[in-house]
XYZ file of C-alpha atoms in Angstrom:
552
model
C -39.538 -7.738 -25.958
C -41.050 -4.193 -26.582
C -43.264 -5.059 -24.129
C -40.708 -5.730 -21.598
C -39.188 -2.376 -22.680
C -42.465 -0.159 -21.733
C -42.411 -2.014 -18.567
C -38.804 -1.097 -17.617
C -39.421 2.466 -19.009
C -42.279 2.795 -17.031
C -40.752 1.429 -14.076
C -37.746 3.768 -14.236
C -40.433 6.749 -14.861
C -41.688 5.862 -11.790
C -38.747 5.833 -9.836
C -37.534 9.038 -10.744
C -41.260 10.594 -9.494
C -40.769 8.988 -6.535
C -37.407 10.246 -6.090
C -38.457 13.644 -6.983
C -42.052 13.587 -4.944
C -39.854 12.404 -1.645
C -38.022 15.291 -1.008
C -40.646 17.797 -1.821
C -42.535 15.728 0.892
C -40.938 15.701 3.234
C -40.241 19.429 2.464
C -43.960 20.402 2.850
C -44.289 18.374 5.737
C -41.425 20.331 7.347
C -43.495 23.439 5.692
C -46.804 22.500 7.679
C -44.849 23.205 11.173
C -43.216 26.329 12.851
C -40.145 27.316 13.698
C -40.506 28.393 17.384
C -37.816 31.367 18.767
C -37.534 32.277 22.511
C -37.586 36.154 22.913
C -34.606 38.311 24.219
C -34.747 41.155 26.536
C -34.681 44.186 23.630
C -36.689 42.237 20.995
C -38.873 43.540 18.483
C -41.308 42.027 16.048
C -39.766 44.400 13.554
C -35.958 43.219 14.405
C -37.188 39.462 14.419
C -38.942 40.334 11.146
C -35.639 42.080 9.438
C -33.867 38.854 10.756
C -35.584 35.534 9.551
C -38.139 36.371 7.548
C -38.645 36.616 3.533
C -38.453 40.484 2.331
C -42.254 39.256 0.996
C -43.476 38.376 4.663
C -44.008 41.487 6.509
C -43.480 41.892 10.621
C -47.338 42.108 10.941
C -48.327 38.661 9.454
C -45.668 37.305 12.331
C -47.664 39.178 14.452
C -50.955 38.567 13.852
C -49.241 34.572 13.403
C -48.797 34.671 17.155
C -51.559 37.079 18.174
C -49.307 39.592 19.641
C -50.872 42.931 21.393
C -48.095 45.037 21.454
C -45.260 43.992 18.973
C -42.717 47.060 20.746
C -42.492 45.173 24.087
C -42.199 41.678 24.065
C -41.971 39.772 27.054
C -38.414 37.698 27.318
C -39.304 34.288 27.651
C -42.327 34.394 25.242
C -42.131 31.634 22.375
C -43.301 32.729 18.676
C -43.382 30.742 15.962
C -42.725 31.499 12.342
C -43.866 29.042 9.843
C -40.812 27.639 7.894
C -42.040 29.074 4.410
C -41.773 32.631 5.777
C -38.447 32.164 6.907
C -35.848 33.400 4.565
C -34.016 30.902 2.632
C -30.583 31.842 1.780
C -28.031 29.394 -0.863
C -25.077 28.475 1.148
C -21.853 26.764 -1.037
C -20.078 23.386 0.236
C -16.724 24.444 1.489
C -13.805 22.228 0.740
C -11.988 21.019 3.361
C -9.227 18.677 2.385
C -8.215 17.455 -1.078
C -6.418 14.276 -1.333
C -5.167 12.872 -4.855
C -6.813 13.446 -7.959
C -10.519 15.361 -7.779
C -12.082 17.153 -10.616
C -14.868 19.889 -9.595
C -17.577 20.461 -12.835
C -20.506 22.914 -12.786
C -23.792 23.873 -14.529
C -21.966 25.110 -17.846
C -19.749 22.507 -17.996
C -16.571 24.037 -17.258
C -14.451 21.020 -15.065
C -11.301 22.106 -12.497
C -9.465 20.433 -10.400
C -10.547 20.542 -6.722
C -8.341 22.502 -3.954
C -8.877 23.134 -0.252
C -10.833 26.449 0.885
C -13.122 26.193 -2.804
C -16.670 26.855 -2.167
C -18.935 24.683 -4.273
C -22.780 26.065 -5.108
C -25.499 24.349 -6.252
C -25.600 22.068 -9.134
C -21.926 20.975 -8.886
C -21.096 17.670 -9.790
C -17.787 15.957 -8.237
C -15.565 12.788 -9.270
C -12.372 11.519 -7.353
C -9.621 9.361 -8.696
C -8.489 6.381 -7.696
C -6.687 6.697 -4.488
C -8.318 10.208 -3.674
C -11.324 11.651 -1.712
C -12.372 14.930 -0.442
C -14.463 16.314 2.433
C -16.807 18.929 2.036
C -18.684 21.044 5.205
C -21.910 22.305 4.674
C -23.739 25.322 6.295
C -24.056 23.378 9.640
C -20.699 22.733 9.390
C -21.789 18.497 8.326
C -18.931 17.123 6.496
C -18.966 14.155 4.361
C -15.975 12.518 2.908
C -16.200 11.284 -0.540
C -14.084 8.318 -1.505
C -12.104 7.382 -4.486
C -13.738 6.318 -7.915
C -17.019 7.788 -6.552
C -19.285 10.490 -8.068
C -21.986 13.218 -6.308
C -23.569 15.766 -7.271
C -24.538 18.596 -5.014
C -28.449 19.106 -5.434
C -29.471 21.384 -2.501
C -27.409 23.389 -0.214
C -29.095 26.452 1.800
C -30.577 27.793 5.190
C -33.028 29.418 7.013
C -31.415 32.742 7.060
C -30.115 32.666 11.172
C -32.352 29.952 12.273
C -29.157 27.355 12.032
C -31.590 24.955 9.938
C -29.981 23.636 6.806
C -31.500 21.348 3.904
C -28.917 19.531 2.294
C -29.428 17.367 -0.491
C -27.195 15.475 -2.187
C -26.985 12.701 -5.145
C -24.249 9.731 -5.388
C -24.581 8.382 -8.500
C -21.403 5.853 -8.246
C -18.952 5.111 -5.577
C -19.306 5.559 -1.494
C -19.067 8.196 1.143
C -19.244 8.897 4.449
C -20.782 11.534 6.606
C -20.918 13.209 10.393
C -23.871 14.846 10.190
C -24.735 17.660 12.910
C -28.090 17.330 14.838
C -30.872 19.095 13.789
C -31.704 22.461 14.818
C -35.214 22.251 14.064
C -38.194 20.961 12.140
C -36.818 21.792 8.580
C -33.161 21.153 8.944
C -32.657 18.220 6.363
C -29.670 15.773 5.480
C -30.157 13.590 2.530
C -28.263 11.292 0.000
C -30.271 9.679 -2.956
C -28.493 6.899 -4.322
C -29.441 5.038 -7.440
C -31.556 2.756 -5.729
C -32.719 4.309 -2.078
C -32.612 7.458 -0.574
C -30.982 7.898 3.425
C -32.323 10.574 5.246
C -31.038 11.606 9.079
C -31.293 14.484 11.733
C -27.757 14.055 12.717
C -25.734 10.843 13.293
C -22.696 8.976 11.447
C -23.094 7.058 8.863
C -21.776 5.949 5.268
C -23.587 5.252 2.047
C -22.730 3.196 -1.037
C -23.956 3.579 -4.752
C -23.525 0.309 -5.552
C -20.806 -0.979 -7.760
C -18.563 -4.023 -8.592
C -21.635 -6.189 -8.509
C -22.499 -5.002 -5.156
C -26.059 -3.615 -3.603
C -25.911 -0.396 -2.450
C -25.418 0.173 1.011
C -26.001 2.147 3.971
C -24.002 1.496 7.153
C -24.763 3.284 10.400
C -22.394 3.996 12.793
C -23.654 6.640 15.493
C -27.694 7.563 15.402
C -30.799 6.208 12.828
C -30.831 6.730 9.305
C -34.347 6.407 7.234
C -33.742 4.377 3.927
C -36.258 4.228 1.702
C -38.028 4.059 -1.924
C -41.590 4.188 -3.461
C -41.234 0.384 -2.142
C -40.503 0.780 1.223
C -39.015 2.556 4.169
C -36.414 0.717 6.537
C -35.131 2.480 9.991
C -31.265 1.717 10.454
C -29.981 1.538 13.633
C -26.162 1.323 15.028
C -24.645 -1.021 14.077
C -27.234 -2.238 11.342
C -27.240 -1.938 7.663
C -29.494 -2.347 4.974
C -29.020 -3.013 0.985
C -30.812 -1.820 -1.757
C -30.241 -4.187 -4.312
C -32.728 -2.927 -7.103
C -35.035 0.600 -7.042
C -38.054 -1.682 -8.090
C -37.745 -3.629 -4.546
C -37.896 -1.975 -1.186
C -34.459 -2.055 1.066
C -33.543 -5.141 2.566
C -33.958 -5.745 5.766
C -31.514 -4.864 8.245
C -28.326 -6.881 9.421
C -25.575 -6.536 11.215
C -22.649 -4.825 10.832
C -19.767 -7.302 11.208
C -17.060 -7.438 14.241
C -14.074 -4.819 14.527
C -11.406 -6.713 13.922
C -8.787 -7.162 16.941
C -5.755 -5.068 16.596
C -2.788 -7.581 17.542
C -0.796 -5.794 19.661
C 2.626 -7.696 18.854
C 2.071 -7.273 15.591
C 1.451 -3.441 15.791
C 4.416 -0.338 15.316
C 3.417 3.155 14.898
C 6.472 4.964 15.274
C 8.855 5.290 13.602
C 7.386 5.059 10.226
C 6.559 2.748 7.965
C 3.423 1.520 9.958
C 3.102 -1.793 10.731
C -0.256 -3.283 11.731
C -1.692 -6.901 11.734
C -5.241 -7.968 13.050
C -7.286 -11.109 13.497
C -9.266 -12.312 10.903
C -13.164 -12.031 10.914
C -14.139 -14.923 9.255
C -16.985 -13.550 7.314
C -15.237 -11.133 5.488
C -13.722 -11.275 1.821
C -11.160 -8.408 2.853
C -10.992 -5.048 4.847
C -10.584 -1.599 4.027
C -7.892 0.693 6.121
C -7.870 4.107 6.733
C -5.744 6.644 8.125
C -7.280 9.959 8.876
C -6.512 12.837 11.191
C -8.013 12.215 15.137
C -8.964 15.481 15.911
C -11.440 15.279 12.420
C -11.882 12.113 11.440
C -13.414 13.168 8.224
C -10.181 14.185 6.348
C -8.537 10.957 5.034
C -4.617 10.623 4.575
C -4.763 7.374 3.556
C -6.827 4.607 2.214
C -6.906 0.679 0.815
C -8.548 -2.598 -0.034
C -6.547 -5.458 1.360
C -7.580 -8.863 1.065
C -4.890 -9.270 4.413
C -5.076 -9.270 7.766
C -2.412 -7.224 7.668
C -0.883 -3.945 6.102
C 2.594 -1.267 5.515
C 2.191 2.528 5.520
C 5.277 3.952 4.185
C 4.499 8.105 4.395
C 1.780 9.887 6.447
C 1.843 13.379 7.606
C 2.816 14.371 10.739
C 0.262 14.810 13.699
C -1.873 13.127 15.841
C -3.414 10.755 13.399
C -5.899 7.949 13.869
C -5.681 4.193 12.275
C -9.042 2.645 11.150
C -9.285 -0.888 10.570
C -13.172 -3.056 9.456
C -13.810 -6.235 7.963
C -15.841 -6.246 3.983
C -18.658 -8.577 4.683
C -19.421 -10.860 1.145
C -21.911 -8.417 -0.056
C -19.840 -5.408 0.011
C -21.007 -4.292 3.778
C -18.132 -2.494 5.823
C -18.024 -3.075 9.105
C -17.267 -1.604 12.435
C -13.874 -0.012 13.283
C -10.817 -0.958 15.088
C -9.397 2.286 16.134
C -5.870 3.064 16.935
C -4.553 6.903 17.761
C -0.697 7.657 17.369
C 1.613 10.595 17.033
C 3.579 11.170 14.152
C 6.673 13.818 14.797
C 6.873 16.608 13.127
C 10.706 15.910 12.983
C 13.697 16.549 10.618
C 13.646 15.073 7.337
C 15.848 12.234 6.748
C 19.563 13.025 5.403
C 20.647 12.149 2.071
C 23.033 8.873 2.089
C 25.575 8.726 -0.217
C 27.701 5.190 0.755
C 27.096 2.252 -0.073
C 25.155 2.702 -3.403
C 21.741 1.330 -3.870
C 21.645 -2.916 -3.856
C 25.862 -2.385 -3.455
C 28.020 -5.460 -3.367
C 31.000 -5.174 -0.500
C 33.218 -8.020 0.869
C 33.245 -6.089 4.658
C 31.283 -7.629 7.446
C 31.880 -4.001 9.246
C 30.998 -1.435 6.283
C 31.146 2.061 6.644
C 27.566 3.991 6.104
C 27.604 7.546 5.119
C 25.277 10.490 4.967
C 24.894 13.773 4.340
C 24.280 16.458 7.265
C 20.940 17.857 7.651
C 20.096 21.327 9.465
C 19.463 21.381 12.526
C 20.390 18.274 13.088
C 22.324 17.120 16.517
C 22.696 13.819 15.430
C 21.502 10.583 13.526
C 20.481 7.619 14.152
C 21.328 4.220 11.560
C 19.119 0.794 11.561
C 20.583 -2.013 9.686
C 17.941 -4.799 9.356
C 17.553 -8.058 7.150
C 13.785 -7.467 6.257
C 12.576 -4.044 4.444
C 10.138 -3.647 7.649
C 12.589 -3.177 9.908
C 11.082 -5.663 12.371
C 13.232 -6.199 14.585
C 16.163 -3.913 13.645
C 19.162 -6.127 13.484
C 20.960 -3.094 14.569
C 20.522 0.102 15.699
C 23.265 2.604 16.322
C 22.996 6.560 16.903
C 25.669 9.049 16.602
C 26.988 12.577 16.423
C 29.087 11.771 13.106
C 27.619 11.786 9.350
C 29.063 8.245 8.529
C 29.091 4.678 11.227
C 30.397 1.669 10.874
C 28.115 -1.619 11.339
C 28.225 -2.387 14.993
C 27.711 -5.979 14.555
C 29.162 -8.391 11.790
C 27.527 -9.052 9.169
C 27.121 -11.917 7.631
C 27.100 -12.963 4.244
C 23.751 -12.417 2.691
C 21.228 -9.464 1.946
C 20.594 -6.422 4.426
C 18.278 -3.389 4.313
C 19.865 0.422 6.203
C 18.431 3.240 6.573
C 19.085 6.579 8.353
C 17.094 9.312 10.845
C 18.247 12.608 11.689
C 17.710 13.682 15.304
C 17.146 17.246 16.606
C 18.516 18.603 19.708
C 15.979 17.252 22.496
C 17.271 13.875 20.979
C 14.027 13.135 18.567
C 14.549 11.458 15.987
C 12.709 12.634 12.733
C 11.659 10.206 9.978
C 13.296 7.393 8.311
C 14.709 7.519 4.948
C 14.422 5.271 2.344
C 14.805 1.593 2.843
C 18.329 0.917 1.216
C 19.211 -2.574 0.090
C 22.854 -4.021 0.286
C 24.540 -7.500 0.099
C 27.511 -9.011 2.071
C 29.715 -11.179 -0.362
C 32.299 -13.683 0.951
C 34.043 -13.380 -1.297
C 37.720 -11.988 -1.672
C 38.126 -8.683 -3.546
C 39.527 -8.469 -6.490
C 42.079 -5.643 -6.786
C 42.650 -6.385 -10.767
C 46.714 -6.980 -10.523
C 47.998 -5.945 -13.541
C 51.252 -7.903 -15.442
C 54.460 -7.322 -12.962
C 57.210 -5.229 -15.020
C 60.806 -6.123 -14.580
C 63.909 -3.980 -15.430
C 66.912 -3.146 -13.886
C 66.975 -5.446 -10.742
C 63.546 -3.886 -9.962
C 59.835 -5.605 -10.363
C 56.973 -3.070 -10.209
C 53.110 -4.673 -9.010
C 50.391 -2.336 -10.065
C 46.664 -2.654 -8.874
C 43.470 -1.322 -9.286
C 42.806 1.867 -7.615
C 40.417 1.586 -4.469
C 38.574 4.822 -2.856
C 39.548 8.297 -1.995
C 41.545 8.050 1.451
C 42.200 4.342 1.435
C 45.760 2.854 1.417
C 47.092 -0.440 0.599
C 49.467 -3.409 2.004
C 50.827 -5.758 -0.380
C 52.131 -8.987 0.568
C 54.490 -10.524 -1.608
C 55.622 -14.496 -0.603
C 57.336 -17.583 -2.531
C 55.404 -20.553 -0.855
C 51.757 -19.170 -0.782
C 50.959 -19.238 2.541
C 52.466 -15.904 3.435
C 53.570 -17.552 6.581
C 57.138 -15.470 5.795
C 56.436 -12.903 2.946
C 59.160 -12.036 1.252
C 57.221 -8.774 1.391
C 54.770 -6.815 3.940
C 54.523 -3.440 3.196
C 51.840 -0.733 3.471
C 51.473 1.964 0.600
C 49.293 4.438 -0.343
C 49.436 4.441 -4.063
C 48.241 1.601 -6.090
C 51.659 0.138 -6.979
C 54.495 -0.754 -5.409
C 58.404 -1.585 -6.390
C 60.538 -3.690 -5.166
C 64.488 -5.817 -5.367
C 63.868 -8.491 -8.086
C 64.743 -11.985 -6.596
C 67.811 -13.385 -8.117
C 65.915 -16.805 -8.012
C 63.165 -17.263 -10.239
C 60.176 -18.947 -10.320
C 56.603 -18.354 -9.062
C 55.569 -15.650 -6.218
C 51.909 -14.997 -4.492
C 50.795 -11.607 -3.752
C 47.919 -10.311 -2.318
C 46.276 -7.262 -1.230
C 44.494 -5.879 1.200
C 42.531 -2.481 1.203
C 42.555 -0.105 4.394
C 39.927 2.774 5.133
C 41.079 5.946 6.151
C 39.594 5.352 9.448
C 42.050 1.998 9.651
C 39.640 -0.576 9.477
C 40.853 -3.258 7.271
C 38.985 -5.549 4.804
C 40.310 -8.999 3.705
C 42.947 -9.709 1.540
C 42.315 -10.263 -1.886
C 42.869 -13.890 -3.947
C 46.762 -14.264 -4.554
C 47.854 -14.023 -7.756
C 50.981 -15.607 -9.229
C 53.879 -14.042 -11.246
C 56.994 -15.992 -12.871
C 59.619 -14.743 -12.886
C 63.180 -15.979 -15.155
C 66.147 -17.110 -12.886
C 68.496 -13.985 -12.671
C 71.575 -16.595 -11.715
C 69.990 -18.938 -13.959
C 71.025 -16.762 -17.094
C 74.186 -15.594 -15.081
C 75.303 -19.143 -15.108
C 74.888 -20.112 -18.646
C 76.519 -16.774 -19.465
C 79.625 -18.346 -17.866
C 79.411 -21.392 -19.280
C 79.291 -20.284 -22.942
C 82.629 -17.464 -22.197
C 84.700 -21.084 -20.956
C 84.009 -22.620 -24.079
C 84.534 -19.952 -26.232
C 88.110 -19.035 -24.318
């Protein structure tokens, strides 16, 4: 066993050497050529001098360098050549470019803060994102690479060569993955590296995206656009488009390459854009274990608004921002490879926010097949625009209705059962801004129950009482002795929650019902009669008679 612990130790001594020795290689091979510069009508060795090189390099070694007679008049058109360790060498911070979710920022001395847009990052800092957040950083050349979530890097190198536009950056992901655009090279020392724990991918300018390894996983590097070098003390591998290559151990040289699997196919019927939520469906590739979506912006495709892991072929974005956006789409091969992309560009208005609702309530209960939807008024606003669907989605809209008012009733009947409504505003050129919330609602069948309290009898008069209904709505009360209301005794519209009426000299049993009326006169059902007994009036006027004859 102690054996088998030298030879790890020794192993992972050897690794880091190797890791170390690579750059610095490839450094002083970059170091054994020149930087060449075309002359400008009005150069001078001394300008050119002032200009690239180190404050330890004077204007005469460049001239002797390039055997120059007369270093006052150069000729335009004349190449020199400055050898890259005279050149000056200048640190130049990552710049922040987007922030999205949770990302902490820690330096040399330890000191840890959250990340924001427009921070510059030097040397040494080490960064960690959340889960569901990334950030994209630009470097001097203005590269950007976009760091997902639950990843870590750490930012080893970052300078230039004073105003030669050659860069060297260096960079370390120790867990997680990334992707970069890197900007071609401007010349023999501009560098572009990420070490992961296992390889080390090195390019001159192309697209590509790098994994640490994690989940039981190999590390990865995936190339998009251009070649990326991956490599160890074991081995080098050249990537092309469309190619990756694993590094499942840093005692074993990269895999060889493979391919990158299929974009999946985007099924048009099965794809909505506007309004929001997205929709989007796609054929299965049937070598993947899932796929990974993105949303980022189309105009830089680095900044990502959105992100997931879905082991379906198909997906709902509720919220993105407005703008011309861009919907990415690949297949996760078994080993952890991503694939290529299925790429989709839409529009997402910048348009008024959606207006608060206030009726019905949230997962309400009404007895209407026609009910009334409210809303508030938002500025600006010309109008709205109401979808009434059975499925949250919204796909197909069972109805759709705009108008000029704050509240609409349904425009179809509906049934009972469960619905979903929700409401746009719409501006003056008659665009309609974003959805609200999805708002659930059921239909009953049945009756409403208006809570008819005990009748009250006195003085010829019987009083029917009710429960109250909303602000604005009246009544009609229907009053009948058989139960089919086919000839009330009473049909009579109120607008308080009671009504009084002649007591029937004949007793028995009466039905009433109600019905509730909206202020705007639509009319729901009628409730569930109720019975009331009532004595006999001429019943007791009868006997009254019959006991004065035998008492006279």
């Amino acid at each position: 066993m102690m054996l088998f612990d030298r030879r790890a130790l020794r192993l992972t001594v050897l690794l880091q050497i190797a890791l170390a020795i690579l750059p610095l290689s490839c450094a002083a091979a970059a170091h054994a050529q020149d930087w060449t510069y075309r002359v400008r009508p009005g150069d001078t060795l001394w300008d050119l001098g002032t200009r690239y090189l180190k404050p330890t390099v004077s204007w005469e070694e460049l001239q002797n360098h390039n055997a120059v007679a007369n270093p006052y008049r150069l000729p335009p058109g004349q190449v020199l050549r400055f050898p890259i360790a005279w050149l000056r060498v200048e640190p130049v911070p990552a710049r922040v470019v987007a922030v999205r979710g949770q990302v902490e920022v820690s330096g040399d001395g330890g000191s840890t803060a959250a990340a924001r847009e427009g921070m510059h990052l030097p040397i040494g800092s080490r960064i960690r994102t959340g889960a569901d957040a990334s950030i994209t950083l630009a470097f001097a050349d203005d590269s950007r690479l976009l760091l997902r979530e639950n990843s870590e890097l750490q930012l080893d190198q970052l300078s230039s060569y004073g105003a030669t536009g050659m860069v060297d950056t260096r960079l370390r992901l120790q867990r997680g993955r990334s992707s970069s655009r890197v900007t071609p090279a401007q010349g023999p020392a501009s560098r572009y590296m990420i070490t992961a724990p296992t390889a080390t991918s090195s390019v001159r300018g192309t697209v590509f995206r790098v994994s640490a390894g994690q989940d039981g996983d190999p590390a990865a590097t995936e190339v998009v656009e251009g070649r990326v070098q991956v490599g160890n003390q074991h081995g080098q591998r050249m990537v092309a488009p469309g190619q990756a290559t694993l590094s499942a151990s840093a005692t074993q040289a990269p895999a060889p390459v493979q391919p990158l699997l299929p974009a999946p196919g985007l099924d048009p019927a099965q794809l909505r854009l506007e309004p929001l939520p997205l929709l989007a469906a796609w054929q299965a590739v049937p070598q993947a274990r899932g796929y990974r979506v993105e949303v980022v912006r189309a105009d830089a495709p680095d900044i990502l608004l959105f992100a997931r892991n879905t082991p379906d072929s198909s997906i709902r974005i509720d919220d993105l921002p407005p703008g011309r956006l861009r919907l990415l789409v690949r297949a996760v091969a078994a080993d952890g490879v991503e694939g290529q992309d299925s790429a989709h560009d839409f529009q997402v208005p910048d348009g008024l926010p959606p207006p608060l609702t206030t009726a019905p309530l949230h997962g309400q209960i009404l007895d209407q097949a026609h009910p009334r939807f409210a809303w508030a008024q938002v500025p600006g606003a010309a109008g709205s625009v109401l979808q009434i669907a059975r499925e949250a989605d919204f796909r197909p809209p069972l109805a759709e209705r705009r108008t000029d008012a704050t509240r609409l009733r349904s425009p179809v009947a509906l049934a009972p059962g469960d619905y979903y409504w929700r409401v746009a505003s719409v501006d003056a050129q008659g665009q309609a801004g974003r959805y609200g919330q999805a708002l659930p609602l059921r239909i009953s069948d049945a009756p409403p129950e208006p809570g008819l309290q005990p009748a009250q009898a006195g003085r010829g008069q019987l009083t029917l009482r009710w429960q109250a209904g909303a602000e604005g709505q009246r009544y009609r009360v229907q009053v009948d002795r058989r139960g089919d209301f086919s000839a009330p005794l009473l049909d009579r519209e109120t607008t308080a929650p009671e009504i009084t009426m002649k007591q029937p000299w004949r007793g028995g049993t009466l039905h009433v019902r109600v019905q509730y009326i909206d202020d705007d006169g639509y009319a729901g059902p009628f409730s569930t009669a109720q019975q009331i007994r009532l004595p006999c009036k001429l019943c007791y006027g009868a006997g009254a008679g019959a006991l004065l004859l035998l008492a006279l």
